[in-house]
């Protein structure tokens, strides 16, 4: 015959097993490194915990020596693209990034800015001022047609052209990182012209206000 004491003992045992499993899972979650600039176009987002966790809270107490994994902010990305796909804007917790297709800015196989480029670049400069950014990345990319060396050279020349146009509207104290990546870091499939068109682009990114 099962007594009340036996039922309570089994309940405590199940609760202890559950807490031990949770502790094991928590210890497997490693904290993400703080955001820092890198040499590629994909810098990590800021994952600094927004609030301090009280590890002494009785509701968070873990069995044995187990500890809760540090809290972190998930990177939330918002993407807006024009209907024709000519321009794409990405917003995260840490930064703003614009991607302009090369055809909007340049002629075929050219790094000379066209008539429509001025208004597009000026709008980006206004957003940079709005975010009080003091450091701006301008990265150029191509599709995989032609030689890799030519792609790197052309993408760098296009990035330089966009940077010069931005600097005409921004404070001289703004610092720039300019790179030409050629066919590296595609965002679409190069097996179709639609995909190659997306990959031929210039990206301008900068930190959000307060970052």
PDB file of C-alpha atoms in Angstrom:
ATOM      1  CA  UNK A   1       0.000   0.000   0.000  1.00  0.00           C
ATOM      2  CA  UNK A   2       1.422   3.369  -1.090  1.00  0.00           C
ATOM      3  CA  UNK A   3       1.585   5.852   1.741  1.00  0.00           C
ATOM      4  CA  UNK A   4       1.504   9.630   1.530  1.00  0.00           C
ATOM      5  CA  UNK A   5       5.179   9.683   2.534  1.00  0.00           C
ATOM      6  CA  UNK A   6       6.063   7.355  -0.363  1.00  0.00           C
ATOM      7  CA  UNK A   7       4.215   9.566  -2.869  1.00  0.00           C
ATOM      8  CA  UNK A   8       5.979  12.671  -1.570  1.00  0.00           C
ATOM      9  CA  UNK A   9       9.367  10.928  -1.818  1.00  0.00           C
ATOM     10  CA  UNK A  10       8.725   9.959  -5.456  1.00  0.00           C
ATOM     11  CA  UNK A  11       7.594  13.516  -6.256  1.00  0.00           C
ATOM     12  CA  UNK A  12      10.812  14.935  -4.772  1.00  0.00           C
ATOM     13  CA  UNK A  13      12.884  12.433  -6.758  1.00  0.00           C
ATOM     14  CA  UNK A  14      11.188  13.366 -10.044  1.00  0.00           C
ATOM     15  CA  UNK A  15      11.647  17.073  -9.290  1.00  0.00           C
ATOM     16  CA  UNK A  16      15.352  16.537  -8.593  1.00  0.00           C
ATOM     17  CA  UNK A  17      15.814  14.657 -11.876  1.00  0.00           C
ATOM     18  CA  UNK A  18      14.087  17.445 -13.805  1.00  0.00           C
ATOM     19  CA  UNK A  19      16.253  20.155 -12.201  1.00  0.00           C
ATOM     20  CA  UNK A  20      19.399  18.142 -12.929  1.00  0.00           C
ATOM     21  CA  UNK A  21      18.414  17.820 -16.594  1.00  0.00           C
ATOM     22  CA  UNK A  22      17.759  21.546 -16.840  1.00  0.00           C
ATOM     23  CA  UNK A  23      21.111  22.286 -15.218  1.00  0.00           C
ATOM     24  CA  UNK A  24      22.895  20.043 -17.687  1.00  0.00           C
ATOM     25  CA  UNK A  25      21.226  21.823 -20.607  1.00  0.00           C
ATOM     26  CA  UNK A  26      22.063  25.249 -19.199  1.00  0.00           C
ATOM     27  CA  UNK A  27      25.726  24.382 -18.818  1.00  0.00           C
ATOM     28  CA  UNK A  28      25.930  23.434 -22.502  1.00  0.00           C
ATOM     29  CA  UNK A  29      24.912  26.930 -23.621  1.00  0.00           C
ATOM     30  CA  UNK A  30      28.082  28.949 -24.131  1.00  0.00           C
ATOM     31  CA  UNK A  31      27.949  32.760 -24.047  1.00  0.00           C
ATOM     32  CA  UNK A  32      28.387  34.501 -27.374  1.00  0.00           C
ATOM     33  CA  UNK A  33      31.370  36.839 -27.746  1.00  0.00           C
ATOM     34  CA  UNK A  34      30.784  40.565 -27.674  1.00  0.00           C
ATOM     35  CA  UNK A  35      30.428  42.230 -31.061  1.00  0.00           C
ATOM     36  CA  UNK A  36      33.601  43.499 -32.695  1.00  0.00           C
ATOM     37  CA  UNK A  37      34.612  44.526 -36.194  1.00  0.00           C
ATOM     38  CA  UNK A  38      36.085  41.863 -38.433  1.00  0.00           C
ATOM     39  CA  UNK A  39      37.555  41.816 -41.922  1.00  0.00           C
ATOM     40  CA  UNK A  40      34.491  40.305 -43.597  1.00  0.00           C
ATOM     41  CA  UNK A  41      30.980  41.593 -44.289  1.00  0.00           C
ATOM     42  CA  UNK A  42      29.340  39.551 -41.509  1.00  0.00           C
ATOM     43  CA  UNK A  43      30.207  41.174 -38.169  1.00  0.00           C
ATOM     44  CA  UNK A  44      28.468  39.529 -35.175  1.00  0.00           C
ATOM     45  CA  UNK A  45      25.633  41.341 -33.421  1.00  0.00           C
ATOM     46  CA  UNK A  46      25.889  42.753 -29.908  1.00  0.00           C
ATOM     47  CA  UNK A  47      24.890  40.035 -27.415  1.00  0.00           C
ATOM     48  CA  UNK A  48      25.466  41.926 -24.163  1.00  0.00           C
ATOM     49  CA  UNK A  49      22.855  40.863 -21.553  1.00  0.00           C
ATOM     50  CA  UNK A  50      20.255  43.630 -21.038  1.00  0.00           C
ATOM     51  CA  UNK A  51      19.734  42.901 -17.330  1.00  0.00           C
ATOM     52  CA  UNK A  52      21.824  41.402 -14.548  1.00  0.00           C
ATOM     53  CA  UNK A  53      20.649  37.956 -13.464  1.00  0.00           C
ATOM     54  CA  UNK A  54      20.375  37.403  -9.719  1.00  0.00           C
ATOM     55  CA  UNK A  55      21.962  33.977  -9.354  1.00  0.00           C
ATOM     56  CA  UNK A  56      20.991  33.929  -5.687  1.00  0.00           C
ATOM     57  CA  UNK A  57      17.264  34.065  -6.468  1.00  0.00           C
ATOM     58  CA  UNK A  58      15.635  31.021  -4.902  1.00  0.00           C
ATOM     59  CA  UNK A  59      13.515  30.492  -8.034  1.00  0.00           C
ATOM     60  CA  UNK A  60      16.724  30.112 -10.094  1.00  0.00           C
ATOM     61  CA  UNK A  61      18.579  27.887  -7.659  1.00  0.00           C
ATOM     62  CA  UNK A  62      20.074  24.811  -9.318  1.00  0.00           C
ATOM     63  CA  UNK A  63      21.030  21.520  -7.657  1.00  0.00           C
ATOM     64  CA  UNK A  64      24.630  20.895  -6.728  1.00  0.00           C
ATOM     65  CA  UNK A  65      27.153  23.288  -8.261  1.00  0.00           C
ATOM     66  CA  UNK A  66      25.212  23.852 -11.499  1.00  0.00           C
ATOM     67  CA  UNK A  67      24.907  27.426 -12.751  1.00  0.00           C
ATOM     68  CA  UNK A  68      22.600  29.189 -15.182  1.00  0.00           C
ATOM     69  CA  UNK A  69      24.107  30.120 -18.528  1.00  0.00           C
ATOM     70  CA  UNK A  70      24.581  33.893 -18.987  1.00  0.00           C
ATOM     71  CA  UNK A  71      21.645  35.670 -20.590  1.00  0.00           C
ATOM     72  CA  UNK A  72      22.012  37.194 -24.021  1.00  0.00           C
ATOM     73  CA  UNK A  73      20.119  39.335 -26.512  1.00  0.00           C
ATOM     74  CA  UNK A  74      19.032  37.536 -29.661  1.00  0.00           C
ATOM     75  CA  UNK A  75      19.897  39.367 -32.862  1.00  0.00           C
ATOM     76  CA  UNK A  76      16.610  40.440 -34.491  1.00  0.00           C
ATOM     77  CA  UNK A  77      16.909  41.272 -38.167  1.00  0.00           C
ATOM     78  CA  UNK A  78      14.445  43.325 -40.198  1.00  0.00           C
ATOM     79  CA  UNK A  79      14.815  43.186 -43.993  1.00  0.00           C
ATOM     80  CA  UNK A  80      13.098  45.539 -46.435  1.00  0.00           C
ATOM     81  CA  UNK A  81      13.620  45.234 -50.190  1.00  0.00           C
ATOM     82  CA  UNK A  82      12.186  47.357 -52.999  1.00  0.00           C
ATOM     83  CA  UNK A  83       9.705  45.664 -55.329  1.00  0.00           C
ATOM     84  CA  UNK A  84      12.231  45.578 -58.161  1.00  0.00           C
ATOM     85  CA  UNK A  85      14.975  44.275 -55.853  1.00  0.00           C
ATOM     86  CA  UNK A  86      17.283  47.187 -56.660  1.00  0.00           C
ATOM     87  CA  UNK A  87      17.786  48.127 -53.020  1.00  0.00           C
ATOM     88  CA  UNK A  88      17.777  46.127 -49.799  1.00  0.00           C
ATOM     89  CA  UNK A  89      17.940  47.411 -46.214  1.00  0.00           C
ATOM     90  CA  UNK A  90      18.737  45.250 -43.197  1.00  0.00           C
ATOM     91  CA  UNK A  91      18.333  46.468 -39.616  1.00  0.00           C
ATOM     92  CA  UNK A  92      19.604  44.527 -36.602  1.00  0.00           C
ATOM     93  CA  UNK A  93      20.109  45.400 -32.949  1.00  0.00           C
ATOM     94  CA  UNK A  94      23.633  46.515 -33.793  1.00  0.00           C
ATOM     95  CA  UNK A  95      23.770  47.935 -37.292  1.00  0.00           C
ATOM     96  CA  UNK A  96      22.103  49.132 -40.477  1.00  0.00           C
ATOM     97  CA  UNK A  97      23.114  47.767 -43.875  1.00  0.00           C
ATOM     98  CA  UNK A  98      22.120  48.917 -47.357  1.00  0.00           C
ATOM     99  CA  UNK A  99      22.748  46.779 -50.437  1.00  0.00           C
ATOM    100  CA  UNK A 100      22.447  48.506 -53.811  1.00  0.00           C
ATOM    101  CA  UNK A 101      22.546  46.483 -57.004  1.00  0.00           C
ATOM    102  CA  UNK A 102      25.397  47.471 -59.293  1.00  0.00           C
ATOM    103  CA  UNK A 103      23.081  48.157 -62.244  1.00  0.00           C
ATOM    104  CA  UNK A 104      21.435  50.939 -60.233  1.00  0.00           C
ATOM    105  CA  UNK A 105      24.775  52.649 -59.643  1.00  0.00           C
ATOM    106  CA  UNK A 106      27.022  51.786 -62.592  1.00  0.00           C
ATOM    107  CA  UNK A 107      27.098  50.886 -66.240  1.00  0.00           C
ATOM    108  CA  UNK A 108      28.048  47.364 -67.314  1.00  0.00           C
ATOM    109  CA  UNK A 109      31.578  46.440 -66.194  1.00  0.00           C
ATOM    110  CA  UNK A 110      32.118  50.054 -65.069  1.00  0.00           C
ATOM    111  CA  UNK A 111      32.941  51.791 -61.800  1.00  0.00           C
ATOM    112  CA  UNK A 112      31.670  55.181 -62.953  1.00  0.00           C
ATOM    113  CA  UNK A 113      28.539  56.275 -61.073  1.00  0.00           C
ATOM    114  CA  UNK A 114      25.437  56.814 -63.201  1.00  0.00           C
ATOM    115  CA  UNK A 115      22.745  59.486 -62.982  1.00  0.00           C
ATOM    116  CA  UNK A 116      20.476  57.550 -60.604  1.00  0.00           C
ATOM    117  CA  UNK A 117      23.276  56.795 -58.152  1.00  0.00           C
ATOM    118  CA  UNK A 118      23.491  60.269 -56.605  1.00  0.00           C
ATOM    119  CA  UNK A 119      20.005  60.243 -55.064  1.00  0.00           C
ATOM    120  CA  UNK A 120      20.386  56.683 -53.743  1.00  0.00           C
ATOM    121  CA  UNK A 121      23.735  57.387 -52.106  1.00  0.00           C
ATOM    122  CA  UNK A 122      22.551  60.708 -50.670  1.00  0.00           C
ATOM    123  CA  UNK A 123      19.659  58.917 -48.942  1.00  0.00           C
ATOM    124  CA  UNK A 124      22.125  56.504 -47.342  1.00  0.00           C
ATOM    125  CA  UNK A 125      24.308  59.416 -46.216  1.00  0.00           C
ATOM    126  CA  UNK A 126      21.271  60.950 -44.516  1.00  0.00           C
ATOM    127  CA  UNK A 127      20.659  57.702 -42.620  1.00  0.00           C
ATOM    128  CA  UNK A 128      24.322  57.590 -41.556  1.00  0.00           C
ATOM    129  CA  UNK A 129      23.940  61.105 -40.127  1.00  0.00           C
ATOM    130  CA  UNK A 130      20.684  60.132 -38.427  1.00  0.00           C
ATOM    131  CA  UNK A 131      22.424  57.218 -36.681  1.00  0.00           C
ATOM    132  CA  UNK A 132      25.422  59.425 -35.740  1.00  0.00           C
ATOM    133  CA  UNK A 133      27.735  56.801 -37.210  1.00  0.00           C
ATOM    134  CA  UNK A 134      31.436  57.635 -37.184  1.00  0.00           C
ATOM    135  CA  UNK A 135      32.634  54.505 -38.985  1.00  0.00           C
ATOM    136  CA  UNK A 136      31.218  53.213 -42.264  1.00  0.00           C
ATOM    137  CA  UNK A 137      31.943  50.045 -44.216  1.00  0.00           C
ATOM    138  CA  UNK A 138      31.657  50.108 -48.004  1.00  0.00           C
ATOM    139  CA  UNK A 139      32.028  46.656 -49.562  1.00  0.00           C
ATOM    140  CA  UNK A 140      31.799  45.781 -53.251  1.00  0.00           C
ATOM    141  CA  UNK A 141      30.775  42.416 -54.738  1.00  0.00           C
ATOM    142  CA  UNK A 142      30.388  40.882 -58.200  1.00  0.00           C
ATOM    143  CA  UNK A 143      28.964  37.693 -59.702  1.00  0.00           C
ATOM    144  CA  UNK A 144      31.173  34.746 -60.669  1.00  0.00           C
ATOM    145  CA  UNK A 145      31.451  35.581 -64.371  1.00  0.00           C
ATOM    146  CA  UNK A 146      34.912  36.483 -65.626  1.00  0.00           C
ATOM    147  CA  UNK A 147      38.126  36.017 -63.713  1.00  0.00           C
ATOM    148  CA  UNK A 148      38.233  36.225 -59.929  1.00  0.00           C
ATOM    149  CA  UNK A 149      41.004  38.837 -60.137  1.00  0.00           C
ATOM    150  CA  UNK A 150      38.919  41.100 -62.366  1.00  0.00           C
ATOM    151  CA  UNK A 151      35.949  40.728 -60.013  1.00  0.00           C
ATOM    152  CA  UNK A 152      37.995  41.793 -56.992  1.00  0.00           C
ATOM    153  CA  UNK A 153      39.433  44.788 -58.875  1.00  0.00           C
ATOM    154  CA  UNK A 154      36.038  45.938 -60.197  1.00  0.00           C
ATOM    155  CA  UNK A 155      34.267  45.488 -56.847  1.00  0.00           C
ATOM    156  CA  UNK A 156      36.962  47.527 -55.061  1.00  0.00           C
ATOM    157  CA  UNK A 157      36.758  50.325 -57.632  1.00  0.00           C
ATOM    158  CA  UNK A 158      32.971  50.438 -57.232  1.00  0.00           C
ATOM    159  CA  UNK A 159      33.268  50.536 -53.448  1.00  0.00           C
ATOM    160  CA  UNK A 160      35.741  53.414 -53.779  1.00  0.00           C
ATOM    161  CA  UNK A 161      33.324  55.318 -56.022  1.00  0.00           C
ATOM    162  CA  UNK A 162      30.463  54.944 -53.532  1.00  0.00           C
ATOM    163  CA  UNK A 163      32.718  55.985 -50.645  1.00  0.00           C
ATOM    164  CA  UNK A 164      33.757  59.156 -52.476  1.00  0.00           C
ATOM    165  CA  UNK A 165      30.113  60.044 -53.101  1.00  0.00           C
ATOM    166  CA  UNK A 166      29.232  59.424 -49.441  1.00  0.00           C
ATOM    167  CA  UNK A 167      32.131  61.544 -48.197  1.00  0.00           C
ATOM    168  CA  UNK A 168      30.840  64.500 -50.199  1.00  0.00           C
ATOM    169  CA  UNK A 169      27.722  64.557 -47.974  1.00  0.00           C
ATOM    170  CA  UNK A 170      29.218  63.467 -44.647  1.00  0.00           C
ATOM    171  CA  UNK A 171      31.459  65.015 -42.022  1.00  0.00           C
ATOM    172  CA  UNK A 172      35.154  64.646 -42.760  1.00  0.00           C
ATOM    173  CA  UNK A 173      35.621  62.919 -39.373  1.00  0.00           C
ATOM    174  CA  UNK A 174      33.751  59.818 -40.571  1.00  0.00           C
ATOM    175  CA  UNK A 175      36.106  56.859 -41.045  1.00  0.00           C
ATOM    176  CA  UNK A 176      35.685  54.310 -43.845  1.00  0.00           C
ATOM    177  CA  UNK A 177      36.581  50.671 -44.350  1.00  0.00           C
ATOM    178  CA  UNK A 178      36.555  49.890 -48.073  1.00  0.00           C
ATOM    179  CA  UNK A 179      36.846  46.383 -49.481  1.00  0.00           C
ATOM    180  CA  UNK A 180      36.357  44.632 -52.806  1.00  0.00           C
ATOM    181  CA  UNK A 181      35.355  40.980 -52.386  1.00  0.00           C
ATOM    182  CA  UNK A 182      34.616  40.072 -55.998  1.00  0.00           C
ATOM    183  CA  UNK A 183      32.550  36.903 -56.232  1.00  0.00           C
ATOM    184  CA  UNK A 184      32.987  36.029 -52.539  1.00  0.00           C
ATOM    185  CA  UNK A 185      29.957  36.092 -50.189  1.00  0.00           C
ATOM    186  CA  UNK A 186      27.158  35.657 -52.778  1.00  0.00           C
ATOM    187  CA  UNK A 187      23.626  36.251 -51.511  1.00  0.00           C
ATOM    188  CA  UNK A 188      21.936  34.436 -54.401  1.00  0.00           C
ATOM    189  CA  UNK A 189      22.556  31.577 -56.818  1.00  0.00           C
ATOM    190  CA  UNK A 190      25.011  32.494 -59.569  1.00  0.00           C
ATOM    191  CA  UNK A 191      23.522  29.871 -61.901  1.00  0.00           C
ATOM    192  CA  UNK A 192      20.817  32.315 -63.061  1.00  0.00           C
ATOM    193  CA  UNK A 193      20.939  35.903 -64.270  1.00  0.00           C
ATOM    194  CA  UNK A 194      18.449  36.911 -61.554  1.00  0.00           C
ATOM    195  CA  UNK A 195      20.813  35.527 -58.926  1.00  0.00           C
ATOM    196  CA  UNK A 196      23.905  37.076 -60.495  1.00  0.00           C
ATOM    197  CA  UNK A 197      22.136  40.442 -60.577  1.00  0.00           C
ATOM    198  CA  UNK A 198      21.604  40.283 -56.819  1.00  0.00           C
ATOM    199  CA  UNK A 199      25.239  39.359 -56.250  1.00  0.00           C
ATOM    200  CA  UNK A 200      26.498  42.370 -58.228  1.00  0.00           C
ATOM    201  CA  UNK A 201      26.106  44.911 -55.440  1.00  0.00           C
ATOM    202  CA  UNK A 202      27.683  47.463 -53.113  1.00  0.00           C
ATOM    203  CA  UNK A 203      26.912  47.224 -49.401  1.00  0.00           C
ATOM    204  CA  UNK A 204      27.117  50.163 -46.997  1.00  0.00           C
ATOM    205  CA  UNK A 205      26.877  49.318 -43.290  1.00  0.00           C
ATOM    206  CA  UNK A 206      27.290  51.233 -40.038  1.00  0.00           C
ATOM    207  CA  UNK A 207      26.415  51.014 -36.362  1.00  0.00           C
ATOM    208  CA  UNK A 208      23.017  52.049 -35.074  1.00  0.00           C
ATOM    209  CA  UNK A 209      22.745  55.078 -32.800  1.00  0.00           C
ATOM    210  CA  UNK A 210      23.950  54.304 -29.303  1.00  0.00           C
ATOM    211  CA  UNK A 211      26.003  51.267 -30.330  1.00  0.00           C
TER     212      UNK A 211
END
